[in-house]
Amino acid sequence: MGNGIVKNLKFIWDCILQVIYPTDEKCILCAEDTNEDNLICTECERSIKFCEDIFTIEQNNTRFRYYSISYYSGNMMELILRLKYKSDFRAGEVIAKYMIDVIKSNDIQFDFISYIPMTKTSMRKRGYNQSEYLATVISNEINRPVIHCLDKIKQTKDQIGLNGIERWNNVLNSFKIIDKNIIINKKILLVDDVLTTGATAFSCAYELLKCNAGEITILTGAKSRV
Ligand SMILES: [Zn+2]
């Protein structure tokens, strides 16, 4: 529990530092100079393999559309790992900015933003939910609210090391809608950090759909090539 609180305090401290000391125009990955107020330099951006396509995840005749900034490799992988495991919220800011670019360039329409939830135990350990952080940064820029409409009710095994079918079984019935009324007929942008088989994002989107949400679009920081 203590670890989570420390990370949460680090987040608040980072926010305070941002106000006192504005960005010093150095790349957060390699410390080289950057253009204007970019947090990463063009050289570091070059190793990001941006996705051009719109993807779908399909299971039992239900299909969801999803967008991904890039493939899970190079510096996008580095940014995600920093956000997820090192409480580096400036890395999260970079990812969120790319997500906003995807939303704008594809003209994705939605009423509100939601995100892949974590269990209460995981939240206590990490101190923050990286997908919620991304959703919040997007919300501030796009002017759509973040709604916490899903709970993760089952502690699942880490998806790493599980094969495709095991991943689907692992997340089955792991999520629950908190308030059905707020999602009815609403267009929802569902934010995730990494999408591998898509089992987790699909399970969340499927819960929303079962409770009569309108259109659900998934947006992830990176996708694996599987
Ligand atoms: Zn750099």
Tab-separated table of C-alpha atoms and ligand atoms in Angstrom:
chain	number	residue	atom	x	y	z
A	1	MET	CA	0.000	0.000	0.000
A	2	GLY	CA	2.870	2.324	0.956
A	3	ASN	CA	4.417	2.044	-2.476
A	4	GLY	CA	1.210	3.272	-4.140
A	5	ILE	CA	1.032	6.313	-1.890
A	6	VAL	CA	4.672	7.190	-2.637
A	7	LYS	CA	3.991	7.028	-6.393
A	8	ASN	CA	0.874	9.119	-5.979
A	9	LEU	CA	2.901	11.730	-4.100
A	10	LYS	CA	5.517	11.622	-6.870
A	11	PHE	CA	2.759	12.375	-9.389
A	12	ILE	CA	1.627	15.405	-7.357
A	13	TRP	CA	5.240	16.534	-6.918
A	14	ASP	CA	5.860	16.240	-10.696
A	15	CYS	CA	2.792	18.413	-11.282
A	16	ILE	CA	4.123	21.049	-8.863
A	17	LEU	CA	7.547	20.988	-10.543
A	18	GLN	CA	5.872	21.480	-13.915
A	19	VAL	CA	4.374	24.725	-12.606
A	20	ILE	CA	7.572	25.969	-10.949
A	21	TYR	CA	9.976	24.854	-13.654
A	22	PRO	CA	8.366	24.749	-17.106
A	23	THR	CA	9.670	22.137	-19.550
A	24	ASP	CA	13.327	22.814	-20.300
A	25	GLU	CA	13.021	21.786	-23.968
A	26	LYS	CA	15.087	18.628	-23.554
A	27	CYS	CA	13.907	15.286	-24.893
A	28	ILE	CA	12.633	13.169	-21.972
A	29	LEU	CA	14.156	10.042	-23.580
A	30	CYS	CA	17.640	11.112	-24.729
A	31	ALA	CA	18.073	14.603	-23.188
A	32	GLU	CA	18.873	16.179	-26.581
A	33	ASP	CA	17.263	19.512	-27.462
A	34	THR	CA	13.714	19.359	-28.804
A	35	ASN	CA	11.700	21.636	-31.046
A	36	GLU	CA	9.493	24.135	-29.247
A	37	ASP	CA	7.522	22.453	-26.483
A	38	ASN	CA	7.829	18.861	-27.709
A	39	LEU	CA	8.730	16.424	-24.954
A	40	ILE	CA	10.613	14.074	-27.285
A	41	CYS	CA	12.982	14.913	-30.124
A	42	THR	CA	12.474	14.072	-33.811
A	43	GLU	CA	15.204	11.427	-33.626
A	44	CYS	CA	13.428	9.558	-30.810
A	45	GLU	CA	10.099	9.964	-32.599
A	46	ARG	CA	11.605	8.314	-35.664
A	47	SER	CA	11.791	4.932	-33.910
A	48	ILE	CA	8.022	4.934	-33.322
A	49	LYS	CA	6.244	2.738	-35.856
A	50	PHE	CA	2.994	4.654	-36.282
A	51	CYS	CA	-0.136	2.739	-37.323
A	52	GLU	CA	-2.075	3.989	-40.317
A	53	ASP	CA	-4.908	1.462	-40.227
A	54	ILE	CA	-8.129	1.127	-38.303
A	55	PHE	CA	-8.270	-2.293	-36.608
A	56	THR	CA	-11.045	-4.526	-35.301
A	57	ILE	CA	-11.305	-7.094	-32.509
A	58	GLU	CA	-13.920	-9.735	-33.090
A	59	GLN	CA	-15.267	-12.520	-30.893
A	60	ASN	CA	-18.539	-14.470	-31.217
A	61	ASN	CA	-19.857	-12.183	-33.983
A	62	THR	CA	-19.309	-9.029	-31.956
A	63	ARG	CA	-16.826	-6.609	-33.375
A	64	PHE	CA	-15.239	-3.415	-32.072
A	65	ARG	CA	-13.229	-0.837	-33.961
A	66	TYR	CA	-9.954	0.253	-32.473
A	67	TYR	CA	-7.163	2.687	-33.187
A	68	SER	CA	-3.577	2.424	-32.041
A	69	ILE	CA	-0.930	5.146	-32.116
A	70	SER	CA	1.788	2.685	-33.040
A	71	TYR	CA	3.138	-0.836	-32.748
A	72	TYR	CA	4.521	-1.951	-29.404
A	73	SER	CA	8.234	-1.512	-30.037
A	74	GLY	CA	11.028	1.077	-29.942
A	75	ASN	CA	10.390	4.310	-28.134
A	76	MET	CA	6.615	3.862	-27.839
A	77	MET	CA	7.294	0.734	-25.784
A	78	GLU	CA	9.781	2.762	-23.721
A	79	LEU	CA	7.214	5.538	-23.119
A	80	ILE	CA	4.554	3.037	-22.049
A	81	LEU	CA	6.909	1.176	-19.696
A	82	ARG	CA	7.974	4.474	-18.121
A	83	LEU	CA	4.375	5.540	-17.589
A	84	LYS	CA	3.277	2.132	-16.318
A	85	TYR	CA	6.138	1.089	-14.077
A	86	LYS	CA	8.220	4.210	-13.339
A	87	SER	CA	5.470	6.766	-12.623
A	88	ASP	CA	6.829	8.919	-15.465
A	89	PHE	CA	3.820	11.104	-16.212
A	90	ARG	CA	5.658	13.174	-18.790
A	91	ALA	CA	5.975	9.974	-20.836
A	92	GLY	CA	2.201	9.670	-20.365
A	93	GLU	CA	1.760	13.192	-21.646
A	94	VAL	CA	3.624	12.291	-24.846
A	95	ILE	CA	1.417	9.216	-25.367
A	96	ALA	CA	-1.763	11.234	-24.692
A	97	LYS	CA	-0.691	13.886	-27.214
A	98	TYR	CA	-0.304	11.216	-29.891
A	99	MET	CA	-3.719	9.838	-28.909
A	100	ILE	CA	-5.232	13.300	-29.387
A	101	ASP	CA	-3.640	13.424	-32.860
A	102	VAL	CA	-5.304	10.078	-33.703
A	103	ILE	CA	-8.691	11.347	-32.457
A	104	LYS	CA	-8.424	14.538	-34.497
A	105	SER	CA	-7.046	13.062	-37.699
A	106	ASN	CA	-9.699	10.303	-37.742
A	107	ASP	CA	-12.451	12.633	-36.525
A	108	ILE	CA	-13.466	10.130	-33.822
A	109	GLN	CA	-16.730	11.234	-32.215
A	110	PHE	CA	-17.676	10.422	-28.620
A	111	ASP	CA	-19.751	11.745	-25.729
A	112	PHE	CA	-17.320	10.763	-23.016
A	113	ILE	CA	-14.065	8.943	-22.343
A	114	SER	CA	-13.610	5.880	-20.218
A	115	TYR	CA	-10.650	3.604	-19.588
A	116	ILE	CA	-9.648	0.052	-18.734
A	117	PRO	CA	-10.014	-0.184	-14.952
A	118	MET	CA	-7.704	-1.883	-12.466
A	119	THR	CA	-8.718	-3.829	-9.375
A	120	LYS	CA	-8.614	-1.995	-6.059
A	121	THR	CA	-5.615	-4.155	-5.048
A	122	SER	CA	-3.629	-3.187	-8.166
A	123	MET	CA	-4.540	0.476	-7.651
A	124	ARG	CA	-3.228	0.332	-4.088
A	125	LYS	CA	0.039	-1.213	-5.308
A	126	ARG	CA	0.676	1.143	-8.252
A	127	GLY	CA	-0.997	4.237	-6.862
A	128	TYR	CA	-2.499	5.246	-10.195
A	129	ASN	CA	-4.111	3.768	-13.293
A	130	GLN	CA	-2.029	4.609	-16.377
A	131	SER	CA	-5.046	4.359	-18.725
A	132	GLU	CA	-7.049	6.696	-16.497
A	133	TYR	CA	-4.141	9.151	-16.588
A	134	LEU	CA	-4.132	9.080	-20.424
A	135	ALA	CA	-7.931	9.522	-20.467
A	136	THR	CA	-7.641	12.544	-18.162
A	137	VAL	CA	-5.023	14.288	-20.312
A	138	ILE	CA	-7.135	13.674	-23.435
A	139	SER	CA	-10.229	14.957	-21.625
A	140	ASN	CA	-8.524	18.236	-20.702
A	141	GLU	CA	-7.588	18.850	-24.328
A	142	ILE	CA	-10.696	17.566	-26.139
A	143	ASN	CA	-13.238	18.843	-23.626
A	144	ARG	CA	-15.144	15.622	-23.091
A	145	PRO	CA	-15.554	14.226	-19.570
A	146	VAL	CA	-13.880	11.102	-18.217
A	147	ILE	CA	-16.464	8.760	-16.735
A	148	HIS	CA	-15.472	5.927	-14.442
A	149	CYS	CA	-18.110	3.485	-15.642
A	150	LEU	CA	-16.375	0.112	-15.243
A	151	ASP	CA	-14.971	-1.746	-12.275
A	152	LYS	CA	-12.533	-4.626	-12.444
A	153	ILE	CA	-13.992	-7.141	-10.057
A	154	LYS	CA	-11.697	-10.111	-10.621
A	155	GLN	CA	-7.932	-10.079	-10.051
A	156	THR	CA	-6.573	-11.669	-13.228
A	157	LYS	CA	-3.169	-13.183	-13.800
A	158	ASP	CA	-0.685	-11.000	-15.655
A	159	GLN	CA	-1.471	-11.501	-19.362
A	160	ILE	CA	2.253	-11.800	-20.133
A	161	GLY	CA	3.191	-15.401	-20.756
A	162	LEU	CA	-0.353	-16.549	-21.538
A	163	ASN	CA	-1.319	-17.704	-25.018
A	164	GLY	CA	-4.272	-16.278	-26.960
A	165	ILE	CA	-7.016	-18.560	-25.599
A	166	GLU	CA	-5.655	-18.357	-22.058
A	167	ARG	CA	-5.776	-14.557	-22.264
A	168	TRP	CA	-9.432	-14.597	-23.317
A	169	ASN	CA	-10.354	-17.010	-20.498
A	170	ASN	CA	-8.271	-15.046	-18.006
A	171	VAL	CA	-10.295	-11.837	-18.429
A	172	LEU	CA	-13.734	-13.431	-18.860
A	173	ASN	CA	-16.287	-11.821	-16.511
A	174	SER	CA	-13.616	-9.606	-14.933
A	175	PHE	CA	-15.427	-6.307	-15.460
A	176	LYS	CA	-18.690	-4.839	-14.213
A	177	ILE	CA	-20.636	-1.708	-15.173
A	178	ILE	CA	-21.012	0.724	-12.281
A	179	ASP	CA	-23.989	2.774	-13.463
A	180	LYS	CA	-25.992	1.521	-16.444
A	181	ASN	CA	-27.979	4.738	-16.831
A	182	ILE	CA	-25.061	6.974	-17.744
A	183	ILE	CA	-23.942	4.841	-20.688
A	184	ILE	CA	-27.227	4.161	-22.498
A	185	ASN	CA	-26.934	5.173	-26.173
A	186	LYS	CA	-23.729	7.080	-25.450
A	187	LYS	CA	-20.732	7.090	-27.759
A	188	ILE	CA	-17.764	6.057	-25.647
A	189	LEU	CA	-14.035	6.316	-26.249
A	190	LEU	CA	-12.379	3.501	-24.311
A	191	VAL	CA	-8.700	4.188	-23.559
A	192	ASP	CA	-6.124	1.448	-23.040
A	193	ASP	CA	-2.316	1.550	-22.840
A	194	VAL	CA	-1.333	-1.610	-24.737
A	195	LEU	CA	-3.444	-4.001	-26.751
A	196	THR	CA	-2.119	-7.510	-27.324
A	197	THR	CA	-4.814	-10.056	-28.179
A	198	GLY	CA	-7.459	-7.438	-27.417
A	199	ALA	CA	-9.125	-9.716	-24.848
A	200	THR	CA	-9.115	-7.106	-22.065
A	201	ALA	CA	-10.366	-4.208	-24.213
A	202	PHE	CA	-12.952	-6.484	-25.822
A	203	SER	CA	-14.282	-7.628	-22.437
A	204	CYS	CA	-14.715	-4.026	-21.265
A	205	ALA	CA	-16.335	-2.915	-24.525
A	206	TYR	CA	-18.611	-5.957	-24.463
A	207	GLU	CA	-19.837	-5.139	-20.937
A	208	LEU	CA	-20.638	-1.607	-22.095
A	209	LEU	CA	-22.462	-2.919	-25.167
A	210	LYS	CA	-24.506	-5.422	-23.109
A	211	CYS	CA	-25.737	-2.491	-21.030
A	212	ASN	CA	-26.900	-0.632	-24.151
A	213	ALA	CA	-24.047	1.776	-24.687
A	214	GLY	CA	-24.085	3.327	-28.157
A	215	GLU	CA	-20.953	3.205	-30.243
A	216	ILE	CA	-17.721	2.140	-28.544
A	217	THR	CA	-14.337	3.034	-30.009
A	218	ILE	CA	-11.158	1.688	-28.440
A	219	LEU	CA	-7.993	3.776	-28.518
A	220	THR	CA	-4.702	2.300	-27.388
A	221	GLY	CA	-1.155	3.595	-27.092
A	222	ALA	CA	0.356	0.599	-28.823
A	223	LYS	CA	-0.577	-2.754	-30.268
A	224	SER	CA	1.471	-5.868	-30.618
A	225	ARG	CA	1.889	-7.347	-34.069
A	226	VAL	CA	0.043	-10.582	-33.102
B	1	ZN	ZN	15.326	12.154	-27.974
